[in-house]
Amino acid sequence: ASVGVQRQIGDTMGVTVDYSYNGAHKDRVQNYNINLSFNPATGLNYPFTDISRRPYPEWAQVPMDIFEGWSNYHGLEASFTKRLSNRWQASATYGLSAFYDGVPNPWSGVMNPVPFTLQAPLGEEYGLAATDQRHRAVFNGIWQMGYGFQLSGLYFFGSGQRFATAYGGDALVTGGTGGAAPGLGASVSGLRARPANVGGGATPRVGIEGQAIHRVDVRLQKRFALLGRANMDGLLEVFNVFNHANFGSYTRLESNQQYGQPSFNPNVAYQPRMVQLGFRFAF
């Protein structure tokens, strides 16, 4: 759902403001181990190693996707546009948003949702989701400088993005495996549990908020006339002009000494300053 307003200012400018909402229900929640039972007295699982407590003792893990998740996105999006006139144009956008999601109680056996409250990180949870980013702004402009020169640039700002976290290991003996930060589901959310020797409890479901991203890109272009309608453009482009340190990945296992620290991400959006020269022919 969305609602918005637009307003023209003069002959070449306009502003737009929109509120948008996206609500999803019956979302896919992946890889529940439904061959796990739970203790109503403690709100925790019985150890998966206790085969007598398994709903299906003759089987090991029984991963199953359950379509019981839900999410809500709220966004306020504003933009300003100035069309090309007097040899320049520009536009700016700003987004203020919040993204929440939730997971249900796990299932114990086929079609058997656990009917009592479970402790974190096993039970129902709802809160800010991984990938949530509160602020996002972009400005870009073009200036026709004359004598065939054109200068253009872009500034991007994004506030810290949120990342899912885990402790590492299977302190609750849920039968979960692997050391990566979890997706959704009881069999992997158990990996958020902290061992007793570090105080117990659980890591937050979304425990890391990354650093803000700032990026400035600039292009200088010069056009040379050739024969007839043919021409050639020479291009000088500088990406991340101020060489700001931008990060898109973080160490998300709390048991790792580098927990919360940035890790390498090859995406070009997070690269250091780069310069590029180019030529373009038109005919």
XYZ file of C-alpha atoms in Angstrom:
283
model
C 0.000 0.000 0.000
C 1.205 3.521 -0.667
C -0.020 7.102 -0.594
C 1.836 10.152 -1.820
C 1.781 13.686 -3.132
C 3.587 15.388 -6.015
C 4.095 19.100 -6.558
C 5.573 20.939 -9.543
C 7.707 24.008 -8.766
C 8.164 26.344 -11.706
C 8.734 24.882 -15.160
C 11.540 22.420 -14.412
C 11.369 21.294 -10.782
C 9.172 18.945 -8.796
C 8.994 17.223 -5.421
C 7.426 13.918 -4.450
C 6.715 12.461 -1.008
C 5.342 8.933 -0.546
C 4.582 6.654 2.363
C 4.706 2.965 1.494
C 3.873 -0.163 3.450
C 4.571 -3.778 2.574
C 3.222 -6.493 4.829
C 3.979 -10.149 4.136
C 2.274 -13.066 5.838
C 2.745 -16.821 5.568
C 6.402 -16.196 4.699
C 8.756 -19.112 4.176
C 10.813 -20.005 7.269
C 13.568 -22.404 6.280
C 15.026 -25.607 7.718
C 13.153 -26.257 10.919
C 14.254 -29.562 12.409
C 10.822 -30.933 13.225
C 12.376 -34.054 14.780
C 13.017 -32.176 18.030
C 10.859 -32.015 21.167
C 10.631 -29.364 23.867
C 10.280 -29.256 27.654
C 7.340 -27.097 28.865
C 8.954 -26.739 32.304
C 12.155 -25.118 31.007
C 11.022 -23.633 27.694
C 14.013 -25.301 26.027
C 14.474 -28.352 23.850
C 15.243 -31.848 24.993
C 18.749 -32.719 23.749
C 18.608 -34.081 20.240
C 20.999 -36.814 21.368
C 18.175 -38.260 23.540
C 16.679 -40.407 20.793
C 13.743 -41.448 22.976
C 12.506 -37.827 22.989
C 12.460 -37.444 19.224
C 9.021 -37.389 17.561
C 10.461 -39.881 15.049
C 13.114 -41.897 16.918
C 14.045 -43.914 13.837
C 15.129 -40.771 11.963
C 17.836 -38.152 12.465
C 17.206 -34.519 11.492
C 14.014 -33.829 9.545
C 14.404 -30.345 8.062
C 11.177 -28.750 6.903
C 10.192 -25.338 5.558
C 7.229 -23.779 7.354
C 5.176 -20.954 5.861
C 4.348 -19.113 9.078
C 6.732 -16.137 9.065
C 5.674 -12.517 8.680
C 7.239 -9.111 8.006
C 6.330 -5.415 7.881
C 8.074 -2.619 6.001
C 7.323 1.078 6.567
C 8.979 3.684 4.366
C 8.830 7.442 3.877
C 10.384 8.318 0.516
C 10.997 11.855 -0.735
C 12.535 13.070 -3.985
C 13.434 16.329 -5.701
C 14.026 16.613 -9.457
C 15.292 19.516 -11.512
C 15.137 18.775 -15.248
C 17.848 19.960 -17.611
C 17.698 23.717 -18.128
C 20.255 26.523 -18.016
C 22.865 23.817 -18.678
C 22.328 21.818 -15.468
C 20.086 19.186 -13.932
C 19.940 17.491 -10.540
C 17.928 15.096 -8.439
C 17.934 13.987 -4.808
C 16.159 11.174 -3.003
C 15.842 10.343 0.686
C 14.332 7.309 2.339
C 13.449 6.807 6.006
C 12.363 3.239 6.654
C 12.038 0.383 9.117
C 11.835 -3.316 8.274
C 10.594 -5.835 10.852
C 10.099 -9.571 10.612
C 9.000 -12.402 12.848
C 9.330 -16.163 13.214
C 6.788 -18.458 14.883
C 7.209 -21.140 17.508
C 8.854 -24.218 15.970
C 7.054 -27.401 15.068
C 7.692 -30.700 16.806
C 6.626 -33.351 14.354
C 4.564 -32.788 11.227
C 1.744 -30.240 11.715
C 2.444 -29.882 15.453
C 3.360 -26.292 16.458
C 4.779 -26.164 19.984
C 1.803 -24.946 22.102
C 3.740 -23.290 24.953
C 6.186 -20.409 25.280
C 9.833 -21.144 24.560
C 12.923 -19.283 25.679
C 15.111 -17.361 23.259
C 16.425 -18.261 20.801
C 13.969 -21.079 20.173
C 10.563 -19.426 20.393
C 8.507 -16.847 18.566
C 10.320 -13.555 17.945
C 9.534 -10.287 16.195
C 11.754 -7.267 15.712
C 14.011 -5.326 13.371
C 15.149 -7.589 10.577
C 18.437 -8.322 8.888
C 18.969 -5.883 5.961
C 17.050 -3.115 7.787
C 18.605 0.255 6.918
C 17.057 3.337 8.512
C 18.369 6.156 6.277
C 19.324 6.233 2.600
C 20.049 9.338 0.504
C 21.316 9.892 -3.042
C 22.155 13.119 -4.856
C 23.267 13.378 -8.474
C 23.762 16.232 -10.903
C 25.038 17.147 -14.378
C 26.574 20.471 -15.435
C 27.149 21.359 -19.081
C 30.225 23.527 -18.601
C 30.599 24.702 -22.192
C 33.324 24.094 -24.796
C 32.280 20.438 -24.926
C 32.936 19.772 -21.224
C 30.412 18.080 -18.960
C 30.826 17.477 -15.220
C 28.600 15.009 -13.373
C 28.649 13.402 -9.979
C 26.816 11.264 -7.464
C 26.795 11.180 -3.659
C 25.386 8.160 -1.837
C 24.759 7.813 1.903
C 23.386 4.773 3.673
C 23.131 4.360 7.427
C 24.295 1.113 9.016
C 22.586 -2.045 7.771
C 21.594 -4.752 10.241
C 22.996 -8.299 10.120
C 21.847 -11.609 11.616
C 24.178 -13.059 14.253
C 24.887 -16.346 16.028
C 27.181 -17.587 18.758
C 28.679 -20.546 16.879
C 28.261 -24.155 17.923
C 25.176 -25.938 19.210
C 25.054 -25.225 22.953
C 21.449 -26.453 23.296
C 22.141 -29.694 21.391
C 19.344 -29.066 18.886
C 21.024 -31.125 16.187
C 21.881 -27.966 14.261
C 25.182 -27.920 12.415
C 27.434 -25.383 10.763
C 29.176 -22.264 11.935
C 27.573 -19.590 9.782
C 25.173 -16.992 11.094
C 21.658 -18.416 10.948
C 18.750 -17.960 8.692
C 15.319 -18.549 10.189
C 14.205 -21.753 11.860
C 14.459 -23.693 15.091
C 17.211 -26.028 13.898
C 19.542 -23.109 13.190
C 18.305 -20.485 15.645
C 19.601 -22.811 18.357
C 23.074 -21.834 17.149
C 22.455 -18.436 18.760
C 22.538 -19.988 22.241
C 25.580 -19.127 24.354
C 27.264 -21.910 26.351
C 26.874 -21.895 30.125
C 30.560 -21.048 30.623
C 30.004 -17.634 29.005
C 26.818 -16.878 30.898
C 24.191 -18.670 28.841
C 21.348 -16.870 27.148
C 21.440 -16.115 23.444
C 22.893 -13.650 20.992
C 20.442 -11.116 19.547
C 18.699 -12.334 16.403
C 19.992 -9.264 14.562
C 22.974 -8.253 16.650
C 25.160 -6.121 14.375
C 24.467 -2.703 12.906
C 27.095 -1.945 10.278
C 28.916 1.313 9.741
C 27.430 4.054 7.575
C 28.360 4.192 3.896
C 29.499 7.393 2.177
C 30.472 7.421 -1.484
C 31.204 10.215 -3.990
C 31.678 9.452 -7.708
C 32.650 12.079 -10.278
C 32.904 12.081 -14.071
C 34.496 14.695 -16.355
C 33.637 14.338 -20.017
C 34.937 16.208 -23.093
C 33.285 15.921 -26.505
C 35.314 16.258 -29.723
C 33.550 16.800 -33.029
C 34.635 14.564 -35.915
C 33.432 14.340 -39.522
C 29.691 14.879 -40.134
C 27.604 13.748 -37.172
C 30.403 11.641 -35.713
C 31.973 12.631 -32.416
C 34.178 11.227 -29.686
C 33.929 11.613 -25.907
C 36.890 11.373 -23.594
C 35.973 10.285 -20.058
C 37.721 10.618 -16.718
C 35.862 8.901 -13.853
C 36.802 8.750 -10.182
C 34.902 6.389 -7.900
C 34.865 6.884 -4.108
C 36.681 10.201 -4.530
C 37.444 10.671 -0.824
C 38.503 7.023 -0.391
C 36.008 6.499 2.433
C 36.235 3.066 4.056
C 32.897 1.370 3.264
C 32.028 -2.123 4.446
C 29.303 -4.522 3.359
C 30.133 -7.643 5.400
C 30.969 -8.337 9.041
C 32.087 -11.267 11.189
C 28.779 -12.444 12.645
C 29.782 -15.274 14.999
C 30.031 -14.025 18.587
C 32.549 -16.746 19.483
C 34.960 -15.390 16.863
C 37.518 -12.897 18.189
C 36.761 -10.715 15.158
C 33.040 -10.546 15.993
C 31.492 -7.323 14.748
C 34.557 -6.395 12.697
C 34.286 -5.726 8.947
C 35.242 -8.534 6.558
C 36.062 -8.420 2.862
C 33.215 -7.864 0.407
C 34.143 -7.833 -3.322
C 31.125 -5.755 -4.391
C 32.257 -2.647 -6.277
C 30.137 -0.448 -3.989
C 32.610 -1.095 -1.138
C 35.885 -0.696 -3.043
C 38.488 2.006 -2.310
C 39.163 4.929 -4.641
C 39.439 3.946 -8.309
C 40.158 6.005 -11.437
C 38.965 5.034 -14.896
C 39.755 6.517 -18.313
C 37.539 5.845 -21.305
C 36.641 6.854 -24.845
C 33.293 6.685 -26.563
C 32.546 7.109 -30.284
C 29.165 8.136 -31.709
C 28.204 8.249 -35.384
